[in-house]
Amino acid sequence: MILRPISLYALWGSQRQASTSRRLLEALQLACPEGITIAICDLIGDLPIFNPDNEGERTPAVVERFAAEIRKADGLIVSCPEYAHGIPGGFKNALDWLVSRDEVPFKPLMFAHASHRGDLVLAQLTDVLQTMSLHIVEDAFLRLPVAGKSDEMQAAMLLQAGESGLFSASLSRFAQAIATKA
């Protein structure tokens, strides 16, 4: 049972509007148990290339908006594909903007993975995110291999996962971890 509203902010690693990572996050958003909300970030593709010379007073407004959304969230969801055995450049750039800021240390994070493979990116992200002091909630890990499937098959798999309770169970475990940490 969720005792207080939980606000989650979802980051997706592929900036394609039709990406499976985004589709998975949208399906999670629709399957939220009562008391949990998910906002999906649409700012990552607008972030300029990270340059430490542009931090502090010179931080671009879009970076400040991105960081503010992360600050107000109780937890983060990351759904990120593997590009050439690594983290997509735009997503890594977004993380780089957060490294020296105070929004992310100890913030709970769950992975929602849309592929049957991609363990290299998960390992790399885990390393980077732990270095940034995020708290990865392993009990909430969600993998639904919709990548590479037809649009119809993806839709069917996402619907079935929502109806079966897979999404709400993962989100409830994440919310419980957030609630016990607070």
mmCIF file of C-alpha atoms in Angstrom:
data_model
loop_
_atom_site.group_PDB
_atom_site.id
_atom_site.type_symbol
_atom_site.label_atom_id
_atom_site.label_comp_id
_atom_site.label_asym_id
_atom_site.label_seq_id
_atom_site.Cartn_x
_atom_site.Cartn_y
_atom_site.Cartn_z
ATOM 1 C CA MET A 1 0.000 0.000 0.000
ATOM 2 C CA ILE A 2 1.275 3.460 -0.950
ATOM 3 C CA LEU A 3 0.996 5.880 1.962
ATOM 4 C CA ARG A 4 1.761 9.074 0.044
ATOM 5 C CA PRO A 5 1.725 10.061 -3.618
ATOM 6 C CA ILE A 6 4.882 9.000 -5.469
ATOM 7 C CA SER A 7 6.040 11.090 -8.422
ATOM 8 C CA LEU A 8 8.396 9.413 -10.896
ATOM 9 C CA TYR A 9 10.345 10.929 -13.776
ATOM 10 C CA ALA A 10 11.138 8.623 -16.692
ATOM 11 C CA LEU A 11 14.198 9.059 -18.902
ATOM 12 C CA TRP A 12 14.540 7.235 -22.216
ATOM 13 C CA GLY A 13 17.826 6.701 -23.956
ATOM 14 C CA SER A 14 16.702 6.669 -27.569
ATOM 15 C CA GLN A 15 15.294 9.973 -28.708
ATOM 16 C CA ARG A 16 13.169 8.418 -31.463
ATOM 17 C CA GLN A 17 9.521 9.159 -30.723
ATOM 18 C CA ALA A 18 8.596 5.602 -31.748
ATOM 19 C CA SER A 19 11.367 3.947 -29.747
ATOM 20 C CA THR A 20 10.570 0.805 -27.809
ATOM 21 C CA SER A 21 12.061 2.426 -24.698
ATOM 22 C CA ARG A 22 9.527 5.231 -24.910
ATOM 23 C CA ARG A 23 6.680 2.817 -25.670
ATOM 24 C CA LEU A 24 7.581 0.808 -22.583
ATOM 25 C CA LEU A 25 7.571 3.969 -20.454
ATOM 26 C CA GLU A 26 4.205 5.031 -21.897
ATOM 27 C CA ALA A 27 2.768 1.601 -21.047
ATOM 28 C CA LEU A 28 4.145 1.886 -17.508
ATOM 29 C CA GLN A 29 2.594 5.335 -17.237
ATOM 30 C CA LEU A 30 -0.824 3.889 -18.120
ATOM 31 C CA ALA A 31 -0.436 1.016 -15.645
ATOM 32 C CA CYS A 32 0.474 3.083 -12.590
ATOM 33 C CA PRO A 33 -1.098 1.844 -9.383
ATOM 34 C CA GLU A 34 -3.107 4.401 -7.448
ATOM 35 C CA GLY A 35 -0.840 6.956 -5.805
ATOM 36 C CA ILE A 36 1.961 6.714 -8.391
ATOM 37 C CA THR A 37 2.415 9.077 -11.336
ATOM 38 C CA ILE A 38 5.019 9.022 -14.093
ATOM 39 C CA ALA A 39 6.102 12.013 -16.167
ATOM 40 C CA ILE A 40 8.164 11.163 -19.240
ATOM 41 C CA CYS A 41 11.104 13.457 -19.978
ATOM 42 C CA ASP A 42 11.104 15.112 -23.392
ATOM 43 C CA LEU A 43 14.107 17.381 -22.764
ATOM 44 C CA ILE A 44 17.114 15.116 -23.390
ATOM 45 C CA GLY A 45 17.227 15.757 -27.146
ATOM 46 C CA ASP A 46 17.249 19.516 -26.506
ATOM 47 C CA LEU A 47 20.248 19.523 -24.174
ATOM 48 C CA PRO A 48 23.406 21.100 -25.590
ATOM 49 C CA ILE A 49 26.628 19.119 -25.588
ATOM 50 C CA PHE A 50 28.003 19.096 -22.052
ATOM 51 C CA ASN A 51 30.815 21.536 -21.394
ATOM 52 C CA PRO A 52 31.999 22.169 -17.816
ATOM 53 C CA ASP A 53 32.644 25.796 -18.802
ATOM 54 C CA ASN A 54 28.859 26.193 -19.101
ATOM 55 C CA GLU A 55 27.990 25.083 -15.567
ATOM 56 C CA GLY A 56 27.048 27.314 -12.640
ATOM 57 C CA GLU A 57 25.823 30.738 -13.685
ATOM 58 C CA ARG A 58 26.255 29.801 -17.358
ATOM 59 C CA THR A 59 24.080 26.676 -17.178
ATOM 60 C CA PRO A 60 21.637 26.691 -20.113
ATOM 61 C CA ALA A 61 17.955 27.138 -19.218
ATOM 62 C CA VAL A 62 16.994 23.735 -20.689
ATOM 63 C CA VAL A 63 19.530 22.042 -18.406
ATOM 64 C CA GLU A 64 18.069 23.880 -15.409
ATOM 65 C CA ARG A 65 14.552 22.692 -16.408
ATOM 66 C CA PHE A 66 15.829 19.132 -16.793
ATOM 67 C CA ALA A 67 17.523 19.233 -13.386
ATOM 68 C CA ALA A 68 14.436 20.796 -11.749
ATOM 69 C CA GLU A 69 12.218 17.953 -13.015
ATOM 70 C CA ILE A 70 14.668 15.425 -11.600
ATOM 71 C CA ARG A 71 14.837 17.277 -8.272
ATOM 72 C CA LYS A 72 11.080 17.246 -7.765
ATOM 73 C CA ALA A 73 10.697 13.537 -8.615
ATOM 74 C CA ASP A 74 10.670 10.966 -5.826
ATOM 75 C CA GLY A 75 12.435 8.510 -8.127
ATOM 76 C CA LEU A 76 13.667 7.975 -11.676
ATOM 77 C CA ILE A 77 12.910 5.300 -14.253
ATOM 78 C CA VAL A 78 15.516 4.699 -16.951
ATOM 79 C CA SER A 79 14.740 2.872 -20.186
ATOM 80 C CA CYS A 80 17.745 2.851 -22.472
ATOM 81 C CA PRO A 81 18.711 0.766 -25.493
ATOM 82 C CA GLU A 82 22.219 -0.350 -26.275
ATOM 83 C CA TYR A 83 23.874 1.492 -29.172
ATOM 84 C CA ALA A 84 27.098 -0.082 -30.514
ATOM 85 C CA HIS A 85 27.617 -1.891 -27.190
ATOM 86 C CA GLY A 86 27.229 1.292 -25.178
ATOM 87 C CA ILE A 87 25.131 4.136 -23.823
ATOM 88 C CA PRO A 88 23.560 6.310 -26.555
ATOM 89 C CA GLY A 89 25.494 9.579 -26.833
ATOM 90 C CA GLY A 90 22.564 11.888 -26.149
ATOM 91 C CA PHE A 91 21.634 9.984 -23.007
ATOM 92 C CA LYS A 92 25.220 9.985 -21.720
ATOM 93 C CA ASN A 93 25.326 13.722 -22.435
ATOM 94 C CA ALA A 94 22.226 14.205 -20.242
ATOM 95 C CA LEU A 95 23.874 12.262 -17.426
ATOM 96 C CA ASP A 96 27.051 14.327 -17.797
ATOM 97 C CA TRP A 97 25.041 17.501 -17.150
ATOM 98 C CA LEU A 98 23.958 16.026 -13.798
ATOM 99 C CA VAL A 99 27.306 14.734 -12.519
ATOM 100 C CA SER A 100 28.360 17.796 -10.509
ATOM 101 C CA ARG A 101 24.836 18.826 -9.470
ATOM 102 C CA ASP A 102 22.959 17.850 -6.321
ATOM 103 C CA GLU A 103 19.681 16.556 -7.832
ATOM 104 C CA VAL A 104 20.628 12.912 -8.245
ATOM 105 C CA PRO A 105 22.728 11.671 -5.322
ATOM 106 C CA PHE A 106 20.796 8.952 -3.460
ATOM 107 C CA LYS A 107 17.716 9.328 -5.673
ATOM 108 C CA PRO A 108 16.031 5.932 -6.177
ATOM 109 C CA LEU A 109 16.141 4.582 -9.730
ATOM 110 C CA MET A 110 14.589 1.618 -11.506
ATOM 111 C CA PHE A 111 15.447 0.171 -14.890
ATOM 112 C CA ALA A 112 12.726 -0.646 -17.429
ATOM 113 C CA HIS A 113 14.452 -2.550 -20.219
ATOM 114 C CA ALA A 114 12.734 -3.139 -23.573
ATOM 115 C CA SER A 115 15.075 -5.780 -24.996
ATOM 116 C CA HIS A 116 16.044 -9.406 -24.487
ATOM 117 C CA ARG A 117 19.649 -8.279 -24.847
ATOM 118 C CA GLY A 118 21.477 -5.082 -24.000
ATOM 119 C CA ASP A 119 23.170 -6.290 -20.856
ATOM 120 C CA LEU A 120 26.289 -4.306 -21.799
ATOM 121 C CA VAL A 121 24.393 -1.016 -21.618
ATOM 122 C CA LEU A 122 22.762 -2.060 -18.356
ATOM 123 C CA ALA A 123 26.183 -2.782 -16.864
ATOM 124 C CA GLN A 124 27.588 0.516 -18.150
ATOM 125 C CA LEU A 125 24.587 2.483 -16.919
ATOM 126 C CA THR A 126 24.784 0.783 -13.534
ATOM 127 C CA ASP A 127 28.438 1.779 -13.248
ATOM 128 C CA VAL A 128 27.801 5.388 -14.302
ATOM 129 C CA LEU A 129 24.664 5.820 -12.183
ATOM 130 C CA GLN A 130 26.268 4.310 -9.087
ATOM 131 C CA THR A 131 29.262 6.583 -9.612
ATOM 132 C CA MET A 132 26.758 9.464 -9.594
ATOM 133 C CA SER A 133 25.429 8.051 -6.272
ATOM 134 C CA LEU A 134 21.974 7.092 -7.504
ATOM 135 C CA HIS A 135 20.290 4.262 -5.591
ATOM 136 C CA ILE A 136 19.382 1.513 -8.080
ATOM 137 C CA VAL A 137 16.436 -0.522 -6.785
ATOM 138 C CA GLU A 138 17.193 -3.969 -8.168
ATOM 139 C CA ASP A 139 13.902 -5.474 -6.916
ATOM 140 C CA ALA A 140 12.013 -3.160 -9.274
ATOM 141 C CA PHE A 141 13.971 -4.139 -12.421
ATOM 142 C CA LEU A 142 11.624 -4.698 -15.347
ATOM 143 C CA ARG A 143 12.523 -6.382 -18.640
ATOM 144 C CA LEU A 144 9.960 -6.757 -21.398
ATOM 145 C CA PRO A 145 11.611 -7.729 -24.711
ATOM 146 C CA VAL A 146 9.531 -5.694 -27.176
ATOM 147 C CA ALA A 147 12.512 -4.389 -29.188
ATOM 148 C CA GLY A 148 12.665 -5.780 -32.709
ATOM 149 C CA LYS A 149 9.026 -6.854 -32.711
ATOM 150 C CA SER A 150 6.370 -5.517 -35.086
ATOM 151 C CA ASP A 151 4.208 -2.626 -33.902
ATOM 152 C CA GLU A 152 1.279 -5.029 -33.480
ATOM 153 C CA MET A 153 3.332 -7.516 -31.455
ATOM 154 C CA GLN A 154 4.735 -4.710 -29.278
ATOM 155 C CA ALA A 155 1.246 -3.399 -28.589
ATOM 156 C CA ALA A 156 0.012 -6.889 -27.677
ATOM 157 C CA MET A 157 2.972 -7.564 -25.380
ATOM 158 C CA LEU A 158 2.625 -4.190 -23.642
ATOM 159 C CA LEU A 159 -1.110 -4.681 -23.179
ATOM 160 C CA GLN A 160 -0.635 -8.196 -21.796
ATOM 161 C CA ALA A 161 2.090 -7.015 -19.391
ATOM 162 C CA GLY A 162 -0.189 -4.262 -18.125
ATOM 163 C CA GLU A 163 -3.182 -6.556 -17.732
ATOM 164 C CA SER A 164 -1.157 -9.300 -16.033
ATOM 165 C CA GLY A 165 0.032 -6.905 -13.338
ATOM 166 C CA LEU A 166 3.690 -7.084 -14.346
ATOM 167 C CA PHE A 167 3.979 -3.293 -14.608
ATOM 168 C CA SER A 168 2.038 -2.453 -11.470
ATOM 169 C CA ALA A 169 4.009 -5.025 -9.456
ATOM 170 C CA SER A 170 7.340 -3.561 -10.534
ATOM 171 C CA LEU A 171 6.147 -0.007 -9.869
ATOM 172 C CA SER A 172 4.742 -1.016 -6.470
ATOM 173 C CA ARG A 173 8.094 -2.566 -5.477
ATOM 174 C CA PHE A 174 9.814 0.640 -6.561
ATOM 175 C CA ALA A 175 7.331 2.827 -4.656
ATOM 176 C CA GLN A 176 7.798 0.648 -1.559
ATOM 177 C CA ALA A 177 11.576 1.121 -1.767
ATOM 178 C CA ILE A 178 11.063 4.881 -2.080
ATOM 179 C CA ALA A 179 8.632 4.961 0.854
ATOM 180 C CA THR A 180 10.932 2.983 3.154
ATOM 181 C CA LYS A 181 13.897 5.182 2.208
ATOM 182 C CA ALA A 182 12.045 8.428 3.019
#
